[in-house]
Amino acid sequence: MAKVNFTAGRVNGHSCPAGKSQAFIWDIGATGLGLRVTAAGARTYIWQGKLNGATVRVTIGAPKDWGIDDARDEARRIKRLADAGKDPREEAAEQRAAHEARQLEARRKDATVTEAWAEYLEAHRSKWSERHTTDHKNLAQAGGEKKKRGKGLTVAGPLAPLMQLKLSDMSAECITDWLNDEAQNRPTNAAQAYRKLRAFIRWCGERPGYRGLVPEGAYAARTVRDAVPRPRAKDDCLQREQLATWFAAVRQIGNPVISAYLQGLLVTGARREELAGLRWDDVDFQWRSLHVSDKVETETGRLVPLTPYLASLLLELKRLNDTPPNVRQLRRLTAEGKTWAPSPWVFSSKTAADGKLAEPRIAHTKALMAAGLPHLSIHGLRRSFGTLSEWVECPVGVVAQIQGHKPSALAEKHYRRRPLDLLRMWHDKIEAWMLEQARIDFRPEQTEQGLRAVTT
């Protein structure tokens, strides 16, 4: 292998002969240093030598990046490694790995709460219900966007101030200051946000990409726990003597969908979204049952009785839902390029984006004010069902199963699976007692006739 003294002219003038894929020249100034040029004209300094009896070739770099003296120094360094029995290729690989590890650690330390939060939600998407995922998104939303319903802009969620921070900046002092600020205006939301933040930080501690970034004791420090707002027990609930006034006011609401929905919440004790998400496919008039989504049984939902009075309300809604529009309305739909079809939702809404009832509170509040009743939240109707059911001495387990409460005792969890007909017996008693207190003259046999007409 002939050697030459590398000069700028020799390096730049070296070329690959025709018919060959590459050609080499070797430097006399540094053992093993060579210049390779390809048929395409690419030039690269290399080192070639022996290691444990085998030929080893290592790329140094292009002449445009390496001066001749620098290439010679690098060739001498590589040769010393080979003479010491070390493979220079392994050293290069270790250096690259170390460099990549340093870059990864730098990126890891710069990770923001927003990045980790998005990954946290994605990791649990298949395990959480849609409502639970939406709650997490709402708590962290930045706000300032136009509201989908109503006027104005959306308000930032309680977790929004933390989203732009680095995970490494979420110290106990930071979380304490955040809780103190949020607790001044929305203590309940602040407490809920803290619980979700606590679960998120625990998840980060188990992920290799985020492990060790959040300072220790960030959510468990005494100052943090003292800053968490204490929940206030809610006690808004209809009393027995208020049933007549409440039913009279709600039945006078002009919108039959909202009127039936509010009465359905009281009669079934269901959660707000459970009943609002009811489809006609979930209603079985023949066997008098409702299949509602469930906060606990997220995959299967739960089956609850369809009581006679509620069935009469739903029969009327179905009649209205299945009645086609008049000629004028059909013309207007046709002009807009739309076609008419019955809504799949039991509590449908023509103005809602998803087609189902979204905001019953306004109508409910107006009805309460007109009747002179104290404030009663939508969730208070669910609380009222559980409380008023005690007047008929209904077993607590029956009420819990109808409402979808998680079993609180070992026997309830493992040894009580009440059939629908047993639930229906007690549920019908609860509804009949409510109607009696409300002085509503309702005859179940009228509903039975309507049910037979629907199922035949």
GROMACS .gro file of C-alpha atoms in nm:
model
  456
    1MET     CA    1   0.000   0.000   0.000
    2ALA     CA    2   0.187   0.309  -0.128
    3LYS     CA    3   0.185   0.615   0.095
    4VAL     CA    4   0.202   0.985   0.018
    5ASN     CA    5   0.235   1.297   0.223
    6PHE     CA    6  -0.113   1.445   0.255
    7THR     CA    7  -0.140   1.800   0.132
    8ALA     CA    8  -0.442   2.009   0.046
    9GLY     CA    9  -0.372   1.964  -0.322
   10ARG     CA   10  -0.343   1.585  -0.301
   11VAL     CA   11  -0.654   1.559  -0.087
   12ASN     CA   12  -0.867   1.775  -0.313
   13GLY     CA   13  -0.720   1.628  -0.632
   14HIS     CA   14  -0.775   1.263  -0.542
   15SER     CA   15  -1.051   1.105  -0.752
   16CYS     CA   16  -1.203   0.765  -0.816
   17PRO     CA   17  -1.093   0.598  -1.143
   18ALA     CA   18  -1.362   0.507  -1.392
   19GLY     CA   19  -1.511   0.162  -1.340
   20LYS     CA   20  -1.440   0.155  -0.964
   21SER     CA   21  -1.674   0.229  -0.677
   22GLN     CA   22  -1.405   0.378  -0.448
   23ALA     CA   23  -1.034   0.451  -0.431
   24PHE     CA   24  -0.789   0.512  -0.143
   25ILE     CA   25  -0.467   0.701  -0.080
   26TRP     CA   26  -0.270   0.662   0.243
   27ASP     CA   27  -0.084   0.921   0.447
   28ILE     CA   28   0.282   0.887   0.533
   29GLY     CA   29   0.246   1.120   0.832
   30ALA     CA   30   0.013   0.906   1.043
   31THR     CA   31  -0.004   0.527   1.047
   32GLY     CA   32  -0.335   0.398   0.913
   33LEU     CA   33  -0.471   0.736   0.799
   34GLY     CA   34  -0.629   0.720   0.456
   35LEU     CA   35  -0.854   0.917   0.226
   36ARG     CA   36  -1.141   0.738   0.054
   37VAL     CA   37  -1.321   0.882  -0.244
   38THR     CA   38  -1.630   0.729  -0.405
   39ALA     CA   39  -1.743   0.728  -0.765
   40ALA     CA   40  -1.988   1.003  -0.671
   41GLY     CA   41  -1.700   1.222  -0.551
   42ALA     CA   42  -1.754   1.195  -0.174
   43ARG     CA   43  -1.425   1.222   0.024
   44THR     CA   44  -1.377   1.082   0.374
   45TYR     CA   45  -1.080   1.041   0.607
   46ILE     CA   46  -1.058   0.690   0.751
   47TRP     CA   47  -0.828   0.492   0.977
   48GLN     CA   48  -0.748   0.131   0.896
   49GLY     CA   49  -0.541  -0.108   1.104
   50LYS     CA   50  -0.524  -0.441   1.284
   51LEU     CA   51  -0.704  -0.541   1.603
   52ASN     CA   52  -0.658  -0.892   1.738
   53GLY     CA   53  -0.543  -1.003   1.393
   54ALA     CA   54  -0.848  -0.864   1.209
   55THR     CA   55  -0.859  -0.558   0.985
   56VAL     CA   56  -1.058  -0.270   1.132
   57ARG     CA   57  -1.173   0.039   0.945
   58VAL     CA   58  -1.305   0.350   1.122
   59THR     CA   59  -1.452   0.662   0.962
   60ILE     CA   60  -1.303   0.990   1.085
   61GLY     CA   61  -1.482   1.254   0.879
   62ALA     CA   62  -1.493   1.460   0.561
   63PRO     CA   63  -1.200   1.689   0.463
   64LYS     CA   64  -1.436   1.986   0.467
   65ASP     CA   65  -1.483   1.929   0.842
   66TRP     CA   66  -1.137   1.795   0.932
   67GLY     CA   67  -0.803   1.957   0.865
   68ILE     CA   68  -0.510   1.732   0.771
   69ASP     CA   69  -0.335   1.779   1.106
   70ASP     CA   70  -0.657   1.713   1.297
   71ALA     CA   71  -0.718   1.396   1.095
   72ARG     CA   72  -0.364   1.278   1.172
   73ASP     CA   73  -0.414   1.341   1.546
   74GLU     CA   74  -0.738   1.145   1.540
   75ALA     CA   75  -0.571   0.859   1.350
   76ARG     CA   76  -0.291   0.843   1.608
   77ARG     CA   77  -0.550   0.838   1.892
   78ILE     CA   78  -0.740   0.554   1.729
   79LYS     CA   79  -0.419   0.359   1.674
   80ARG     CA   80  -0.327   0.392   2.042
   81LEU     CA   81  -0.669   0.245   2.130
   82ALA     CA   82  -0.615  -0.045   1.890
   83ASP     CA   83  -0.264  -0.106   2.028
   84ALA     CA   84  -0.417  -0.125   2.375
   85GLY     CA   85  -0.662  -0.391   2.254
   86LYS     CA   86  -0.967  -0.160   2.253
   87ASP     CA   87  -1.202  -0.154   1.956
   88PRO     CA   88  -1.235   0.211   1.843
   89ARG     CA   89  -1.577   0.133   1.694
   90GLU     CA   90  -1.708   0.031   2.035
   91GLU     CA   91  -1.568   0.348   2.190
   92ALA     CA   92  -1.742   0.555   1.921
   93ALA     CA   93  -2.069   0.371   1.986
   94GLU     CA   94  -2.034   0.431   2.360
   95GLN     CA   95  -1.971   0.800   2.300
   96ARG     CA   96  -2.277   0.825   2.078
   97ALA     CA   97  -2.487   0.644   2.336
   98ALA     CA   98  -2.359   0.871   2.612
   99HIS     CA   99  -2.433   1.177   2.400
  100GLU     CA  100  -2.784   1.056   2.324
  101ALA     CA  101  -2.839   0.978   2.692
  102ARG     CA  102  -2.732   1.330   2.786
  103GLN     CA  103  -2.967   1.476   2.527
  104LEU     CA  104  -3.252   1.252   2.647
  105GLU     CA  105  -3.191   1.352   3.009
  106ALA     CA  106  -3.188   1.717   2.908
  107ARG     CA  107  -3.519   1.676   2.725
  108ARG     CA  108  -3.658   1.477   3.016
  109LYS     CA  109  -3.571   1.751   3.263
  110ASP     CA  110  -3.733   2.009   3.035
  111ALA     CA  111  -4.060   1.811   3.015
  112THR     CA  112  -4.360   2.026   3.098
  113VAL     CA  113  -4.672   1.931   3.287
  114THR     CA  114  -4.871   1.977   2.964
  115GLU     CA  115  -4.666   1.713   2.780
  116ALA     CA  116  -4.686   1.460   3.062
  117TRP     CA  117  -5.057   1.534   3.122
  118ALA     CA  118  -5.140   1.460   2.756
  119GLU     CA  119  -4.952   1.129   2.777
  120TYR     CA  120  -5.123   1.052   3.108
  121LEU     CA  121  -5.468   1.096   2.955
  122GLU     CA  122  -5.376   0.891   2.648
  123ALA     CA  123  -5.241   0.606   2.865
  124HIS     CA  124  -5.574   0.585   3.050
  125ARG     CA  125  -5.811   0.652   2.760
  126SER     CA  126  -5.916   0.286   2.727
  127LYS     CA  127  -5.961   0.246   3.104
  128TRP     CA  128  -6.156   0.563   3.183
  129SER     CA  129  -6.511   0.651   3.089
  130GLU     CA  130  -6.567   0.934   2.845
  131ARG     CA  131  -6.702   1.151   3.127
  132HIS     CA  132  -6.396   1.090   3.346
  133THR     CA  133  -6.162   1.180   3.059
  134THR     CA  134  -6.360   1.495   2.987
  135ASP     CA  135  -6.336   1.597   3.353
  136HIS     CA  136  -5.956   1.577   3.333
  137LYS     CA  137  -5.951   1.784   3.014
  138ASN     CA  138  -6.180   2.049   3.159
  139LEU     CA  139  -5.971   2.084   3.474
  140ALA     CA  140  -5.661   2.156   3.265
  141GLN     CA  141  -5.811   2.365   2.984
  142ALA     CA  142  -5.650   2.705   2.927
  143GLY     CA  143  -5.982   2.884   2.876
  144GLY     CA  144  -6.038   3.195   2.669
  145GLU     CA  145  -6.221   3.013   2.388
  146LYS     CA  146  -6.571   3.090   2.269
  147LYS     CA  147  -6.832   2.889   2.456
  148LYS     CA  148  -7.013   2.619   2.260
  149ARG     CA  149  -7.333   2.709   2.444
  150GLY     CA  150  -7.418   3.058   2.552
  151LYS     CA  151  -7.218   3.376   2.518
  152GLY     CA  152  -6.873   3.470   2.640
  153LEU     CA  153  -6.547   3.282   2.672
  154THR     CA  154  -6.461   2.966   2.861
  155VAL     CA  155  -6.295   2.994   3.201
  156ALA     CA  156  -5.955   2.840   3.263
  157GLY     CA  157  -5.962   2.515   3.460
  158PRO     CA  158  -5.811   2.493   3.810
  159LEU     CA  159  -5.505   2.304   3.682
  160ALA     CA  160  -5.433   2.554   3.403
  161PRO     CA  161  -5.176   2.757   3.605
  162LEU     CA  162  -4.962   2.443   3.647
  163MET     CA  163  -4.972   2.323   3.287
  164GLN     CA  164  -4.685   2.538   3.154
  165LEU     CA  165  -4.449   2.452   3.440
  166LYS     CA  166  -4.172   2.198   3.415
  167LEU     CA  167  -4.231   1.881   3.614
  168SER     CA  168  -3.914   1.961   3.806
  169ASP     CA  169  -4.065   2.295   3.914
  170MET     CA  170  -4.369   2.141   4.084
  171SER     CA  171  -4.240   2.163   4.435
  172ALA     CA  172  -4.450   2.148   4.752
  173GLU     CA  173  -4.423   2.526   4.781
  174CYS     CA  174  -4.550   2.569   4.425
  175ILE     CA  175  -4.849   2.340   4.477
  176THR     CA  176  -4.929   2.505   4.811
  177ASP     CA  177  -4.938   2.852   4.652
  178TRP     CA  178  -5.153   2.718   4.368
  179LEU     CA  179  -5.403   2.563   4.610
  180ASN     CA  180  -5.425   2.880   4.817
  181ASP     CA  181  -5.504   3.084   4.506
  182GLU     CA  182  -5.763   2.843   4.367
  183ALA     CA  183  -5.934   2.783   4.700
  184GLN     CA  184  -6.032   3.148   4.727
  185ASN     CA  185  -6.279   3.137   4.438
  186ARG     CA  186  -6.360   2.771   4.373
  187PRO     CA  187  -6.269   2.551   4.671
  188THR     CA  188  -6.463   2.245   4.555
  189ASN     CA  189  -6.299   2.244   4.212
  190ALA     CA  190  -5.959   2.307   4.373
  191ALA     CA  191  -5.999   2.001   4.597
  192GLN     CA  192  -6.106   1.787   4.302
  193ALA     CA  193  -5.816   1.915   4.092
  194TYR     CA  194  -5.572   1.835   4.372
  195ARG     CA  195  -5.689   1.474   4.389
  196LYS     CA  196  -5.643   1.431   4.016
  197LEU     CA  197  -5.304   1.605   4.029
  198ARG     CA  198  -5.197   1.369   4.307
  199ALA     CA  199  -5.283   1.064   4.095
  200PHE     CA  200  -5.099   1.221   3.799
  201ILE     CA  201  -4.781   1.277   4.002
  202ARG     CA  202  -4.790   0.917   4.125
  203TRP     CA  203  -4.820   0.800   3.765
  204CYS     CA  204  -4.520   1.014   3.666
  205GLY     CA  205  -4.316   0.848   3.939
  206GLU     CA  206  -4.379   0.510   3.776
  207ARG     CA  207  -4.290   0.613   3.421
  208PRO     CA  208  -3.922   0.586   3.314
  209GLY     CA  209  -3.951   0.906   3.110
  210TYR     CA  210  -4.070   1.112   3.407
  211ARG     CA  211  -3.946   0.922   3.711
  212GLY     CA  212  -3.771   1.141   3.966
  213LEU     CA  213  -3.855   1.472   3.798
  214VAL     CA  214  -4.126   1.589   4.037
  215PRO     CA  215  -3.962   1.688   4.367
  216GLU     CA  216  -4.019   1.444   4.650
  217GLY     CA  217  -4.314   1.526   4.874
  218ALA     CA  218  -4.467   1.758   4.616
  219TYR     CA  219  -4.824   1.653   4.698
  220ALA     CA  220  -4.780   1.492   5.039
  221ALA     CA  221  -4.610   1.770   5.232
  222ARG     CA  222  -4.794   1.900   5.537
  223THR     CA  223  -4.823   2.249   5.389
  224VAL     CA  224  -4.990   2.106   5.079
  225ARG     CA  225  -5.237   1.890   5.272
  226ASP     CA  226  -5.328   2.182   5.496
  227ALA     CA  227  -5.399   2.397   5.189
  228VAL     CA  228  -5.646   2.148   5.036
  229PRO     CA  229  -5.999   2.289   5.087
  230ARG     CA  230  -6.212   2.076   5.313
  231PRO     CA  231  -6.524   1.950   5.135
  232ARG     CA  232  -6.852   2.089   5.254
  233ALA     CA  233  -7.128   1.835   5.284
  234LYS     CA  234  -7.414   1.921   5.047
  235ASP     CA  235  -7.761   1.877   5.186
  236ASP     CA  236  -7.993   2.021   4.922
  237CYS     CA  237  -8.280   1.776   4.916
  238LEU     CA  238  -8.654   1.782   4.865
  239GLN     CA  239  -8.859   1.732   5.179
  240ARG     CA  240  -9.176   1.523   5.181
  241GLU     CA  241  -9.397   1.831   5.223
  242GLN     CA  242  -9.228   1.999   4.923
  243LEU     CA  243  -9.309   1.724   4.672
  244ALA     CA  244  -9.652   1.859   4.577
  245THR     CA  245  -9.515   2.208   4.509
  246TRP     CA  246  -9.212   2.079   4.320
  247PHE     CA  247  -9.407   1.842   4.095
  248ALA     CA  248  -9.665   2.111   4.019
  249ALA     CA  249  -9.394   2.358   3.919
  250VAL     CA  250  -9.193   2.114   3.710
  251ARG     CA  251  -9.498   1.976   3.530
  252GLN     CA  252  -9.581   2.331   3.419
  253ILE     CA  253  -9.247   2.375   3.239
  254GLY     CA  254  -9.328   2.449   2.875
  255ASN     CA  255  -9.066   2.214   2.736
  256PRO     CA  256  -9.202   1.858   2.780
  257VAL     CA  257  -8.851   1.709   2.740
  258ILE     CA  258  -8.705   1.910   3.028
  259SER     CA  259  -9.015   1.850   3.240
  260ALA     CA  260  -8.996   1.472   3.191
  261TYR     CA  261  -8.619   1.472   3.241
  262LEU     CA  262  -8.635   1.649   3.578
  263GLN     CA  263  -8.912   1.420   3.700
  264GLY     CA  264  -8.712   1.121   3.575
  265LEU     CA  265  -8.411   1.229   3.780
  266LEU     CA  266  -8.619   1.238   4.098
  267VAL     CA  267  -8.803   0.912   4.026
  268THR     CA  268  -8.493   0.711   3.931
  269GLY     CA  269  -8.219   0.878   4.137
  270ALA     CA  270  -7.992   0.856   3.833
  271ARG     CA  271  -7.693   1.078   3.774
  272ARG     CA  272  -7.743   1.374   3.545
  273GLU     CA  273  -7.543   1.243   3.247
  274GLU     CA  274  -7.673   0.888   3.289
  275LEU     CA  275  -8.031   0.992   3.222
  276ALA     CA  276  -7.943   1.257   2.962
  277GLY     CA  277  -7.755   0.993   2.762
  278LEU     CA  278  -8.052   0.756   2.749
  279ARG     CA  279  -8.139   0.636   2.398
  280TRP     CA  280  -8.464   0.484   2.281
  281ASP     CA  281  -8.274   0.160   2.227
  282ASP     CA  282  -8.208   0.160   2.603
  283VAL     CA  283  -8.580   0.173   2.687
  284ASP     CA  284  -8.765  -0.157   2.708
  285PHE     CA  285  -9.137  -0.082   2.738
  286GLN     CA  286  -9.231  -0.450   2.725
  287TRP     CA  287  -9.030  -0.554   3.031
  288ARG     CA  288  -9.033  -0.209   3.190
  289SER     CA  289  -8.661  -0.151   3.219
  290LEU     CA  290  -8.398   0.112   3.140
  291HIS     CA  291  -8.038   0.038   3.050
  292VAL     CA  292  -7.835   0.335   3.168
  293SER     CA  293  -7.463   0.402   3.157
  294ASP     CA  294  -7.296   0.366   3.493
  295LYS     CA  295  -7.011   0.546   3.668
  296VAL     CA  296  -6.901   0.224   3.842
  297GLU     CA  297  -6.991  -0.041   3.582
  298THR     CA  298  -6.848   0.162   3.295
  299GLU     CA  299  -6.847  -0.125   3.042
  300THR     CA  300  -7.183  -0.291   3.102
  301GLY     CA  301  -7.389  -0.013   3.257
  302ARG     CA  302  -7.681  -0.111   3.479
  303LEU     CA  303  -8.041  -0.219   3.434
  304VAL     CA  304  -8.304  -0.034   3.640
  305PRO     CA  305  -8.684  -0.062   3.650
  306LEU     CA  306  -8.905   0.162   3.439
  307THR     CA  307  -9.175   0.270   3.683
  308PRO     CA  308  -9.535   0.328   3.561
  309TYR     CA  309  -9.546   0.707   3.596
  310LEU     CA  310  -9.206   0.754   3.431
  311ALA     CA  311  -9.314   0.513   3.157
  312SER     CA  312  -9.615   0.737   3.088
  313LEU     CA  313  -9.384   1.038   3.052
  314LEU     CA  314  -9.155   0.850   2.814
  315LEU     CA  315  -9.450   0.725   2.609
  316GLU     CA  316  -9.554   1.085   2.551
  317LEU     CA  317  -9.199   1.182   2.455
  318LYS     CA  318  -9.185   0.891   2.212
  319ARG     CA  319  -9.512   0.999   2.055
  320LEU     CA  320  -9.376   1.351   2.007
  321ASN     CA  321  -9.042   1.218   1.883
  322ASP     CA  322  -9.200   0.987   1.625
  323THR     CA  323  -9.445   1.246   1.494
  324PRO     CA  324  -9.316   1.384   1.163
  325PRO     CA  325  -9.310   1.762   1.107
  326ASN     CA  326  -9.590   1.934   0.921
  327VAL     CA  327  -9.573   2.033   0.556
  328ARG     CA  328  -9.429   2.379   0.626
  329GLN     CA  329  -9.156   2.239   0.848
  330LEU     CA  330  -9.072   1.972   0.590
  331ARG     CA  331  -9.035   2.239   0.323
  332ARG     CA  332  -8.799   2.436   0.543
  333LEU     CA  333  -8.589   2.126   0.610
  334THR     CA  334  -8.575   2.047   0.240
  335ALA     CA  335  -8.467   2.403   0.160
  336GLU     CA  336  -8.186   2.365   0.412
  337GLY     CA  337  -8.079   2.037   0.255
  338LYS     CA  338  -8.186   1.835   0.558
  339THR     CA  339  -8.409   1.534   0.604
  340TRP     CA  340  -8.626   1.447   0.902
  341ALA     CA  341  -8.571   1.140   1.116
  342PRO     CA  342  -8.677   1.057   1.474
  343SER     CA  343  -8.411   1.139   1.731
  344PRO     CA  344  -8.229   0.843   1.886
  345TRP     CA  345  -8.216   1.030   2.219
  346VAL     CA  346  -8.499   1.001   2.471
  347PHE     CA  347  -8.437   1.354   2.598
  348SER     CA  348  -8.359   1.515   2.265
  349SER     CA  349  -8.274   1.876   2.191
  350LYS     CA  350  -8.287   2.046   1.851
  351THR     CA  351  -8.043   2.316   1.962
  352ALA     CA  352  -7.775   2.098   2.124
  353ALA     CA  353  -7.472   2.005   1.916
  354ASP     CA  354  -7.502   1.633   1.992
  355GLY     CA  355  -7.880   1.626   1.975
  356LYS     CA  356  -7.952   1.550   2.341
  357LEU     CA  357  -8.052   1.766   2.637
  358ALA     CA  358  -7.753   1.953   2.778
  359GLU     CA  359  -7.869   2.230   3.012
  360PRO     CA  360  -8.182   2.172   3.224
  361ARG     CA  361  -8.071   2.393   3.514
  362ILE     CA  362  -8.213   2.721   3.383
  363ALA     CA  363  -8.565   2.585   3.348
  364HIS     CA  364  -8.539   2.408   3.684
  365THR     CA  365  -8.421   2.721   3.863
  366LYS     CA  366  -8.707   2.925   3.715
  367ALA     CA  367  -8.957   2.662   3.827
  368LEU     CA  368  -8.817   2.664   4.181
  369MET     CA  369  -8.830   3.043   4.200
  370ALA     CA  370  -9.188   3.052   4.067
  371ALA     CA  371  -9.293   2.795   4.329
  372GLY     CA  372  -9.108   2.968   4.612
  373LEU     CA  373  -8.890   2.663   4.679
  374PRO     CA  374  -8.529   2.688   4.802
  375HIS     CA  375  -8.241   2.622   4.566
  376LEU     CA  376  -8.212   2.260   4.461
  377SER     CA  377  -7.930   2.143   4.237
  378ILE     CA  378  -7.972   1.883   3.964
  379HIS     CA  379  -7.767   1.642   4.175
  380GLY     CA  380  -7.995   1.728   4.466
  381LEU     CA  381  -8.273   1.539   4.287
  382ARG     CA  382  -8.058   1.225   4.302
  383ARG     CA  383  -7.996   1.291   4.672
  384SER     CA  384  -8.370   1.340   4.721
  385PHE     CA  385  -8.448   0.996   4.577
  386GLY     CA  386  -8.211   0.825   4.818
  387THR     CA  387  -8.351   1.019   5.114
  388LEU     CA  388  -8.722   0.999   5.033
  389SER     CA  389  -8.704   0.624   4.966
  390GLU     CA  390  -8.664   0.569   5.339
  391TRP     CA  391  -9.029   0.669   5.390
  392VAL     CA  392  -9.138   0.338   5.236
  393GLU     CA  393  -8.874   0.148   5.437
  394CYS     CA  394  -8.704   0.032   5.120
  395PRO     CA  395  -8.386  -0.171   5.189
  396VAL     CA  396  -8.074   0.041   5.156
  397GLY     CA  397  -7.915  -0.212   4.921
  398VAL     CA  398  -8.208  -0.187   4.680
  399VAL     CA  399  -8.179   0.192   4.665
  400ALA     CA  400  -7.803   0.169   4.614
  401GLN     CA  401  -7.842  -0.082   4.329
  402ILE     CA  402  -8.105   0.134   4.156
  403GLN     CA  403  -7.889   0.446   4.190
  404GLY     CA  404  -7.570   0.268   4.086
  405HIS     CA  405  -7.380   0.316   4.410
  406LYS     CA  406  -7.075   0.101   4.466
  407PRO     CA  407  -7.144  -0.175   4.725
  408SER     CA  408  -7.025  -0.063   5.067
  409ALA     CA  409  -7.032  -0.395   5.250
  410LEU     CA  410  -6.887  -0.739   5.185
  411ALA     CA  411  -7.227  -0.904   5.169
  412GLU     CA  412  -7.357  -0.644   4.922
  413LYS     CA  413  -7.048  -0.682   4.706
  414HIS     CA  414  -7.036  -1.061   4.684
  415TYR     CA  415  -7.371  -1.204   4.793
  416ARG     CA  416  -7.643  -0.964   4.675
  417ARG     CA  417  -7.747  -0.965   4.310
  418ARG     CA  418  -8.112  -0.862   4.318
  419PRO     CA  419  -8.315  -0.946   4.005
  420LEU     CA  420  -8.496  -0.674   3.818
  421ASP     CA  421  -8.841  -0.782   3.931
  422LEU     CA  422  -8.739  -0.743   4.297
  423LEU     CA  423  -8.601  -0.396   4.227
  424ARG     CA  424  -8.919  -0.311   4.037
  425MET     CA  425  -9.140  -0.406   4.331
  426TRP     CA  426  -8.967  -0.157   4.559
  427HIS     CA  427  -8.914   0.105   4.290
  428ASP     CA  428  -9.285   0.109   4.206
  429LYS     CA  429  -9.360   0.161   4.578
  430ILE     CA  430  -9.120   0.455   4.597
  431GLU     CA  431  -9.274   0.621   4.291
  432ALA     CA  432  -9.631   0.559   4.410
  433TRP     CA  433  -9.550   0.715   4.748
  434MET     CA  434  -9.396   1.023   4.580
  435LEU     CA  435  -9.705   1.068   4.361
  436GLU     CA  436  -9.930   1.030   4.663
  437GLN     CA  437  -9.740   1.301   4.852
  438ALA     CA  438  -9.750   1.519   4.539
  439ARG     CA  439 -10.127   1.466   4.517
  440ILE     CA  440 -10.101   1.349   4.157
  441ASP     CA  441 -10.397   1.140   4.046
  442PHE     CA  442 -10.217   0.877   3.841
  443ARG     CA  443 -10.362   0.543   3.736
  444PRO     CA  444 -10.102   0.281   3.638
  445GLU     CA  445 -10.355   0.087   3.430
  446GLN     CA  446 -10.363   0.375   3.179
  447THR     CA  447  -9.990   0.336   3.129
  448GLU     CA  448 -10.028  -0.039   3.088
  449GLN     CA  449 -10.264   0.020   2.798
  450GLY     CA  450 -10.010   0.252   2.636
  451LEU     CA  451  -9.731  -0.001   2.690
  452ARG     CA  452  -9.933  -0.275   2.526
  453ALA     CA  453  -9.995  -0.048   2.229
  454VAL     CA  454  -9.620   0.019   2.190
  455THR     CA  455  -9.505  -0.342   2.229
  456THR     CA  456  -9.768  -0.506   2.006
   0.00000   0.00000   0.00000
